[in-house]
Short mmCIF file of C-alpha atoms in Angstrom, two decimals:
data_model
loop_
_atom_site.label_atom_id
_atom_site.label_comp_id
_atom_site.label_asym_id
_atom_site.label_seq_id
_atom_site.Cartn_x
_atom_site.Cartn_y
_atom_site.Cartn_z
CA MET A 266 100.54 161.94 57.59
CA SER A 267 99.00 158.67 58.10
CA LEU A 268 101.16 155.26 57.45
CA PHE A 269 98.60 154.25 54.93
CA SER A 270 97.55 158.20 53.01
CA LYS A 271 95.99 158.28 49.74
CA ALA A 272 99.49 159.02 48.22
CA ASN A 273 101.31 156.05 49.64
CA LYS A 274 98.34 154.12 48.77
CA GLU A 275 99.12 155.09 45.49
CA ALA A 276 102.53 154.27 45.15
CA LEU A 277 102.09 150.66 46.04
CA THR A 278 99.17 149.97 43.86
CA SER A 279 99.45 152.13 40.50
CA PRO A 280 102.54 150.03 39.49
CA LEU A 281 100.37 147.00 39.90
CA ASN A 282 98.28 148.07 36.72
CA LEU A 283 98.26 151.24 35.14
CA ASN A 284 101.91 152.03 36.01
CA ASN A 285 103.47 148.76 35.46
CA PRO A 286 107.28 148.65 35.37
CA VAL A 287 107.46 145.79 32.43
CA VAL A 288 104.41 146.31 30.49
CA VAL A 289 103.93 150.12 30.49
CA GLN A 290 107.39 151.58 31.69
CA VAL A 291 109.33 149.15 29.51
CA LEU A 292 111.61 148.47 32.32
CA GLY A 293 113.62 144.72 33.05
CA ILE A 294 112.74 143.20 30.36
CA CYS A 295 115.93 140.92 30.21
CA SER A 296 115.58 138.65 33.20
CA ALA A 297 111.52 138.81 32.31
CA LEU A 298 111.89 136.71 29.33
CA ALA A 299 115.13 134.97 30.18
CA VAL A 300 113.65 132.74 33.70
CA THR A 301 110.07 132.56 32.85
CA SER A 302 110.70 128.74 31.20
CA GLN A 303 109.30 127.68 34.35
CA LEU A 304 107.34 129.08 36.97
CA GLU A 305 109.06 128.37 39.79
CA PRO A 306 112.35 130.45 38.86
CA ALA A 307 109.62 133.08 38.15
CA ILE A 308 108.17 133.26 41.62
CA VAL A 309 111.65 133.51 43.35
CA MET A 310 112.71 135.69 40.66
CA GLY A 311 110.02 138.20 41.36
CA LEU A 312 110.28 137.90 45.15
CA SER A 313 114.09 138.39 45.28
CA VAL A 314 113.18 141.80 42.94
CA THR A 315 110.60 142.66 45.26
CA ILE A 316 112.76 142.57 48.02
CA ILE A 317 116.02 144.69 46.77
CA THR A 318 113.77 147.15 45.05
CA ALA A 319 112.44 147.47 48.73
CA PHE A 320 115.63 147.87 50.61
CA SER A 321 117.42 149.35 48.25
CA ASN A 322 114.62 152.29 47.82
CA LEU A 323 114.63 152.75 51.51
CA ILE A 324 118.28 152.84 52.03
CA ILE A 325 118.77 155.33 49.15
CA SER A 326 115.66 157.79 49.89
CA ILE A 327 117.70 157.76 53.89
CA ILE A 328 121.07 158.68 52.42
CA ARG A 329 119.16 160.90 49.48
CA ASN A 330 120.44 164.04 50.88
CA SER A 331 123.86 163.49 51.52
CA ILE A 332 124.77 161.81 48.10
CA PRO A 333 126.64 164.26 45.89
CA ASN A 334 124.95 164.45 42.68
CA ARG A 335 127.62 163.68 40.21
CA ILE A 336 128.24 160.67 41.94
CA ARG A 337 125.14 159.28 42.59
CA ILE A 338 125.25 156.60 39.76
CA ILE A 339 128.26 154.88 41.53
CA VAL A 340 126.59 155.25 44.89
CA GLN A 341 123.40 153.21 43.98
CA LEU A 342 124.92 151.15 41.88
CA VAL A 343 127.50 149.83 45.05
CA VAL A 344 123.89 149.86 47.31
CA VAL A 345 122.06 147.38 44.60
CA ALA A 346 125.10 144.95 44.59
CA ALA A 347 125.79 144.95 47.61
CA LEU A 348 121.79 144.18 48.38
CA VAL A 349 121.97 141.99 45.03
CA THR A 350 125.06 140.11 46.63
CA ILE A 351 123.26 139.10 50.05
CA VAL A 352 120.19 137.75 47.91
CA SER A 353 122.36 135.30 45.69
CA GLN A 354 124.36 133.98 48.75
CA VAL A 355 120.97 133.69 50.39
CA LEU A 356 119.75 131.85 47.57
CA LYS A 357 123.18 129.53 46.80
CA ALA A 358 122.25 128.46 50.36
CA PHE A 359 118.68 127.96 50.95
CA ALA A 360 117.75 127.40 47.62
CA TYR A 361 120.69 125.73 45.64
CA ASP A 362 118.63 124.43 42.83
CA VAL A 363 116.84 127.53 41.61
CA SER A 364 119.74 129.77 41.91
CA VAL A 365 121.74 127.09 39.59
CA GLN A 366 118.54 127.37 37.08
CA LEU A 367 118.36 131.29 37.47
CA SER A 368 122.47 130.93 37.11
CA VAL A 369 123.91 134.54 35.81
CA TYR A 370 120.35 136.49 36.10
CA VAL A 371 120.37 136.51 39.97
CA GLY A 372 123.82 139.24 39.16
CA LEU A 373 122.19 140.55 36.48
CA ILE A 374 119.85 141.97 39.13
CA ILE A 375 121.85 144.82 39.55
CA THR A 376 121.83 145.82 35.84
CA ASN A 377 118.30 145.34 35.93
CA CYS A 378 116.46 148.90 34.73
CA ILE A 379 113.58 148.38 37.80
CA LEU A 380 115.97 149.35 40.18
CA MET A 381 117.74 152.25 38.44
CA GLY A 382 114.54 153.63 37.14
CA ARG A 383 112.62 153.89 40.54
CA LEU A 384 116.17 154.68 42.47
CA GLU A 385 116.10 158.19 39.96
CA ALA A 386 112.70 158.75 39.38
CA PHE A 387 111.38 158.29 43.30
CA ALA A 388 114.00 157.18 45.95
CA MET A 389 116.10 160.44 45.47
CA MET A 390 113.03 162.64 45.90
CA ASN A 391 111.44 161.11 48.48
CA LYS A 392 110.99 160.20 52.13
CA PRO A 393 111.92 156.46 53.03
CA TRP A 394 108.70 155.21 53.95
CA PRO A 395 106.92 155.97 50.26
CA SER A 396 110.17 154.66 48.34
CA PHE A 397 109.58 151.34 50.13
CA LEU A 398 106.05 150.98 49.20
CA ASP A 399 107.11 152.13 45.81
CA GLY A 400 109.74 149.46 45.81
CA ILE A 401 107.12 147.16 47.14
CA GLY A 402 104.89 147.88 44.66
CA ASN A 403 107.04 148.48 41.57
CA GLY A 404 108.55 144.43 42.22
CA VAL A 405 105.12 143.03 42.65
CA GLY A 406 103.89 144.47 40.05
CA TYR A 407 107.52 142.88 37.63
CA ALA A 408 106.41 139.67 39.58
CA LEU A 409 103.01 140.02 38.61
CA ILE A 410 104.34 139.76 34.79
CA LEU A 411 106.81 137.14 35.69
CA ILE A 412 104.56 134.90 36.77
CA ILE A 413 101.41 135.23 34.14
CA VAL A 414 104.80 134.43 31.46
CA GLY A 415 105.87 131.32 33.65
CA PHE A 416 102.31 130.56 34.33
CA PHE A 417 101.45 130.01 30.46
CA ARG A 418 105.27 128.88 29.52
CA GLU A 419 104.87 125.86 31.70
CA LEU A 420 101.54 125.20 31.41
CA LEU A 421 101.73 125.11 27.47
CA GLY A 422 105.22 123.82 27.03
CA SER A 423 105.43 121.04 29.28
CA GLY A 424 101.68 120.35 31.17
CA SER A 425 102.94 120.93 34.14
CA LEU A 426 103.05 124.05 36.87
CA MET A 427 105.54 124.23 39.85
CA GLY A 428 107.05 120.70 38.29
CA TYR A 429 103.48 119.07 39.29
CA GLN A 430 101.96 117.44 35.89
CA ILE A 431 98.61 119.17 35.49
CA ILE A 432 97.73 118.00 32.17
CA PRO A 433 96.02 114.20 32.58
CA ASP A 434 97.19 111.20 30.91
CA ALA A 435 93.76 110.59 29.15
CA CYS A 436 94.62 113.90 27.15
CA TYR A 437 97.90 112.78 25.94
CA ASN A 438 96.79 109.51 25.21
CA ILE A 439 93.56 110.85 23.05
CA GLY A 440 96.56 113.08 21.07
CA TYR A 441 97.10 116.04 22.81
CA MET A 442 101.27 117.13 23.13
CA ASN A 443 103.03 119.71 24.56
CA ASN A 444 104.17 122.31 22.75
CA GLY A 445 107.63 122.32 23.21
CA MET A 446 108.27 125.83 21.13
CA MET A 447 106.62 127.40 24.42
CA THR A 448 109.94 126.16 26.18
CA MET A 449 112.52 128.54 23.50
CA PRO A 450 113.05 131.62 24.76
CA ALA A 451 111.72 133.49 21.37
CA MET A 452 107.89 132.55 22.56
CA SER A 453 108.33 134.83 26.06
CA LEU A 454 108.85 137.54 23.74
CA ILE A 455 105.47 136.60 21.89
CA ILE A 456 103.75 136.09 25.13
CA VAL A 457 105.00 138.66 26.50
CA GLY A 458 104.11 141.41 23.02
CA CYS A 459 100.23 138.98 23.63
CA VAL A 460 100.05 140.42 27.43
CA ILE A 461 100.86 143.73 26.58
CA TRP A 462 98.23 143.99 23.59
CA ALA A 463 95.42 142.84 25.98
CA HIS A 464 96.65 144.72 28.92
CA ARG A 465 96.23 148.11 26.08
CA ALA A 466 93.01 146.85 24.56
CA TYR A 467 92.13 146.75 28.12
CA ASN A 468 93.01 150.00 29.42
CA LYS A 469 92.57 152.24 26.47
CA GLU A 470 93.89 155.58 27.88
CA LEU A 471 97.38 154.00 27.51
CA MET B 1076 143.29 130.10 16.39
CA GLU B 1077 140.89 127.52 15.54
CA HIS B 1078 139.43 128.01 19.14
CA LEU B 1079 139.22 131.59 18.87
CA ILE B 1080 137.44 131.64 15.90
CA SER B 1081 134.77 129.05 16.74
CA LEU B 1082 134.32 131.52 20.14
CA PHE B 1083 133.59 134.56 17.88
CA VAL B 1084 131.46 133.10 15.42
CA ARG B 1085 129.22 131.21 18.26
CA SER B 1086 128.96 134.58 20.36
CA ILE B 1087 127.78 136.12 17.32
CA PHE B 1088 125.09 133.74 15.92
CA VAL B 1089 124.24 131.06 18.83
CA ASP B 1090 124.88 132.37 21.73
CA ASN B 1091 123.31 135.70 20.66
CA MET B 1092 123.12 138.27 23.32
CA ILE B 1093 120.21 139.65 22.44
CA PHE B 1094 118.48 136.39 20.84
CA ALA B 1095 119.59 133.85 23.32
CA PHE B 1096 119.75 135.69 26.02
CA PHE B 1097 118.07 138.95 26.31
CA LEU B 1098 120.46 140.80 27.33
CA GLY B 1099 120.40 144.45 26.98
CA MET B 1100 116.86 144.40 26.23
CA CYS B 1101 115.62 147.55 27.87
CA SER B 1102 118.40 149.68 25.62
CA TYR B 1103 117.29 147.68 22.47
CA LEU B 1104 113.74 148.44 22.33
CA ALA B 1105 114.28 151.86 23.51
CA VAL B 1106 116.40 153.04 21.05
CA SER B 1107 115.94 150.76 17.98
CA LYS B 1108 113.83 153.22 16.64
CA THR B 1109 116.61 154.90 13.71
CA VAL B 1110 119.19 152.99 12.07
CA LYS B 1111 121.79 155.18 12.57
CA THR B 1112 121.52 155.90 16.35
CA ALA B 1113 121.08 151.96 16.46
CA LEU B 1114 124.35 151.54 14.71
CA GLY B 1115 126.20 153.95 17.21
CA LEU B 1116 125.23 152.64 20.43
CA GLY B 1117 125.99 149.14 18.96
CA VAL B 1118 129.73 150.36 18.55
CA ALA B 1119 129.59 151.97 21.90
CA VAL B 1120 128.43 148.72 23.39
CA THR B 1121 131.36 146.96 21.45
CA PHE B 1122 133.87 149.20 22.69
CA VAL B 1123 132.91 148.80 26.51
CA LEU B 1124 132.87 144.83 26.37
CA LEU B 1125 136.27 144.82 24.38
CA ILE B 1126 137.49 146.46 27.59
CA THR B 1127 135.59 145.53 30.23
CA VAL B 1128 135.37 141.90 29.38
CA PRO B 1129 139.26 141.05 29.57
CA VAL B 1130 140.01 143.87 32.39
CA ASP B 1131 137.42 141.50 34.91
CA TYR B 1132 138.75 138.21 33.27
CA LEU B 1133 142.30 139.09 34.91
CA LEU B 1134 140.50 140.28 38.25
CA GLN B 1135 138.76 137.32 38.54
CA THR B 1136 141.16 134.89 37.99
CA GLU B 1137 144.61 137.03 39.51
CA VAL B 1138 142.62 138.53 42.16
CA LEU B 1139 139.33 136.95 43.64
CA GLU B 1140 140.01 133.53 43.07
CA PRO B 1141 141.78 131.65 45.69
CA THR B 1142 144.60 130.57 42.92
CA GLY B 1143 145.30 134.08 42.15
CA SER B 1144 148.73 135.41 42.65
CA LEU B 1145 147.67 138.89 43.87
CA ASN B 1146 146.16 136.75 47.45
CA PRO B 1147 146.77 133.02 47.51
CA GLY B 1148 144.48 131.21 49.72
CA VAL B 1149 142.04 133.69 50.04
CA ASP B 1150 139.00 133.48 48.09
CA LEU B 1151 137.23 136.29 46.99
CA THR B 1152 134.73 134.95 44.58
CA PHE B 1153 131.23 136.59 46.80
CA LEU B 1154 132.88 139.89 46.20
CA ALA B 1155 132.55 139.31 42.42
CA PHE B 1156 129.13 141.46 41.82
CA ILE B 1157 130.46 144.66 43.30
CA LEU B 1158 133.93 144.48 41.62
CA PHE B 1159 132.69 143.91 38.26
CA ILE B 1160 129.84 146.44 38.37
CA ALA B 1161 132.42 149.07 39.94
CA VAL B 1162 134.80 148.13 36.63
CA ILE B 1163 132.20 148.37 34.05
CA ALA B 1164 130.99 151.75 35.55
CA ALA B 1165 134.92 153.28 35.97
CA MET B 1166 135.26 151.86 32.30
CA VAL B 1167 132.55 153.81 30.82
CA GLN B 1168 133.36 156.91 32.61
CA LEU B 1169 136.39 156.39 30.85
CA VAL B 1170 135.09 155.62 27.74
CA GLU B 1171 133.09 158.59 27.42
CA MET B 1172 135.86 161.01 28.47
CA ILE B 1173 137.94 159.64 25.66
CA VAL B 1174 135.15 160.11 22.98
CA GLU B 1175 134.29 163.79 24.43
CA ARG B 1176 137.81 164.44 23.75
CA PHE B 1177 138.86 162.81 20.94
CA SER B 1178 135.92 162.54 18.80
CA PRO B 1179 133.10 165.11 20.03
CA SER B 1180 130.90 164.31 17.05
CA LEU B 1181 130.38 160.87 17.89
CA TYR B 1182 130.08 162.06 21.68
CA ALA B 1183 127.16 164.31 20.29
CA ALA B 1184 125.44 161.63 18.28
CA LEU B 1185 125.71 159.19 21.07
CA GLY B 1186 124.41 161.60 23.63
CA ILE B 1187 122.49 160.06 27.13
CA PHE B 1188 122.88 156.61 25.54
CA LEU B 1189 126.66 156.58 26.21
CA PRO B 1190 126.69 156.61 30.23
CA LEU B 1191 123.46 154.46 29.76
CA ILE B 1192 125.88 151.69 28.59
CA ALA B 1193 127.01 150.88 32.30
CA VAL B 1194 123.59 150.07 33.11
CA ASN B 1195 123.10 148.02 30.21
CA CYS B 1196 122.46 144.08 31.45
CA ALA B 1197 124.85 143.03 27.83
CA ILE B 1198 127.88 144.23 29.51
CA MET B 1199 127.56 142.97 32.93
CA GLY B 1200 126.25 140.00 31.48
CA ALA B 1201 129.38 138.80 29.35
CA SER B 1202 131.18 138.95 32.46
CA LEU B 1203 128.68 136.86 34.30
CA PHE B 1204 128.80 134.43 31.43
CA MET B 1205 132.76 134.79 30.97
CA GLN B 1206 132.82 134.17 34.80
CA GLN B 1207 131.40 130.60 34.12
CA ARG B 1208 132.75 129.68 30.94
CA ILE B 1209 136.63 130.01 33.18
CA THR B 1210 135.21 126.62 35.36
CA MET B 1211 134.41 124.53 31.50
CA PRO B 1212 137.00 122.09 30.56
CA ASP B 1213 138.92 123.54 27.25
CA THR B 1214 137.66 120.91 24.60
CA ASN B 1215 134.39 123.11 25.13
CA SER B 1216 133.92 125.16 22.27
CA GLN B 1217 132.47 127.88 24.77
CA ALA B 1218 135.45 127.85 26.86
CA ILE B 1219 137.25 130.64 28.08
CA GLY B 1220 140.95 130.11 29.00
CA GLY B 1221 142.88 133.16 28.53
CA VAL B 1222 142.63 137.16 27.81
CA ALA B 1223 142.66 136.38 23.35
CA ASP B 1224 139.42 133.91 24.35
CA CYS B 1225 138.37 136.90 26.23
CA LEU B 1226 138.69 139.41 23.54
CA ALA B 1227 137.23 136.92 21.08
CA TYR B 1228 134.00 136.90 23.27
CA ALA B 1229 133.68 140.52 23.87
CA LEU B 1230 134.13 140.94 20.40
CA GLY B 1231 131.63 138.12 19.07
CA SER B 1232 129.37 139.34 22.02
CA GLY B 1233 129.47 143.00 20.67
CA ILE B 1234 128.63 142.16 17.11
CA GLY B 1235 125.90 140.40 17.65
CA TRP B 1236 124.45 142.88 19.68
CA LEU B 1237 125.35 145.20 17.10
CA LEU B 1238 123.70 142.97 14.22
CA ALA B 1239 120.73 142.70 16.28
CA ILE B 1240 119.72 146.31 17.08
CA THR B 1241 120.19 147.46 13.59
CA CYS B 1242 118.00 144.31 12.06
CA LEU B 1243 115.54 145.55 14.46
CA ALA B 1244 115.93 149.60 13.76
CA ALA B 1245 115.92 148.79 10.35
CA ILE B 1246 112.42 146.61 10.53
CA ARG B 1247 111.09 149.48 12.56
CA GLU B 1248 112.06 151.69 10.36
CA LYS B 1249 109.87 149.89 7.72
CA MET B 1250 106.94 149.06 9.85
CA ALA B 1251 105.58 152.69 10.03
CA TYR B 1252 104.16 152.53 7.09
CA THR B 1253 102.15 148.90 8.24
CA ASP B 1254 98.55 149.25 9.42
CA VAL B 1255 99.03 147.45 12.94
CA PRO B 1256 95.81 147.00 15.56
CA LYS B 1257 95.66 150.11 17.50
CA PRO B 1258 96.50 148.51 21.13
CA LEU B 1259 99.45 146.32 19.65
CA GLN B 1260 101.30 149.54 18.16
CA GLY B 1261 104.77 150.73 19.54
CA LEU B 1262 105.66 148.29 22.07
CA GLY B 1263 103.59 145.45 21.45
CA ILE B 1264 104.27 144.33 17.77
CA THR B 1265 108.03 145.21 18.43
CA PHE B 1266 108.08 142.25 21.02
CA ILE B 1267 106.65 140.14 18.40
CA THR B 1268 108.68 141.24 15.56
CA VAL B 1269 111.83 140.58 17.86
CA GLY B 1270 110.41 137.21 18.89
CA LEU B 1271 109.66 136.10 15.35
CA MET B 1272 113.68 137.29 14.54
CA ALA B 1273 114.67 134.95 18.10
CA MET B 1274 112.69 132.41 16.39
CA ALA B 1275 115.00 132.77 12.93
CA PHE B 1276 117.86 132.91 14.81
CA MET B 1277 117.29 129.74 16.37
CA CYS B 1278 118.17 127.96 13.14
CA PHE B 1279 121.95 128.90 14.18
CA SER B 1280 121.56 126.65 16.99
CA GLY B 1281 123.06 123.31 15.04
CA LEU B 1282 126.14 125.51 14.31
CA ASN B 1283 129.27 123.77 15.13
CA LEU B 1284 132.94 124.65 14.04
#
């Protein structure tokens, strides 16, 4: 079997749109909502989740035949928790500001349903390479939604992107104002609701 | 005593697990179709929180921190994630067995949602917030300085979650009769409803006891 056969490509690309983990499978909502008040933490979070999903899928898929069925949840949790600990220590060492901003949500990647969902649904019954691709696909699909939500919340809430001011001072001078509501947690729910609306209106079959 | 009550009330209304931190959102959205199952899950979450937060508190202060009595001078805090999730998974298993033994009817009613509490972010989140709050000064109304504080915090968080899921289930039961645009039906409108509820809960944010 070639490395990028049709089935493997499918595993990589379907989570980006038709099988998106956030807006279609409804997994991993907690962190998607909480870390998106600015674009930068959203990108870091998306990246961390992608790495952890990909490698936990790979590891579980390699050892899937030797895991007793009864204790598989604990085995999965330990693998995920070990990976999350590594990512959290790396973030603390190299990106301390972002890690403070993300606070408990880095630790909460352990209980992110995307991980458990993909491990149970895909990695437990597929070979390592397709599982790895599936992990990357789902991680990127998750990051995509985070980036969309983070983009709108930071642009409309603080008039900037990645910390740089985007909306020119001239606009403020003629009376434009930042919508402070956008930086509040409540608005992220409504934006995700709108993203789902747009996505379903576009993909009629869902 | 005053601190305990303040901690309890704040964790229900101000630091609500759902509306302020979005923890436990997955099961919150999945199980809130009828009021009855929502209530059952809320009670189970509260119960598990009441056990895991104090146990994790003792682990954090006595074992992991270098000031602990078990292994003084050794900083093991980087093991917190693995240890906390192991405690939670074990406790959920234990609760499952106890419920099955003493109340088979409740066990049957909760079904698959009981084991799924292990991966409910609200449980893990409460332990991680507790870990952060230990370092806060005593004057802060969110600080946690003992097992009693942990119990008040866990009970408050659990009841806050219970309140949120029951309210949403009640709204969704009524919403079945409304005329929602087709692409917005189901998930979309639920998100927007929760958003509006979160805005309503924002008015508690100035609350201070």
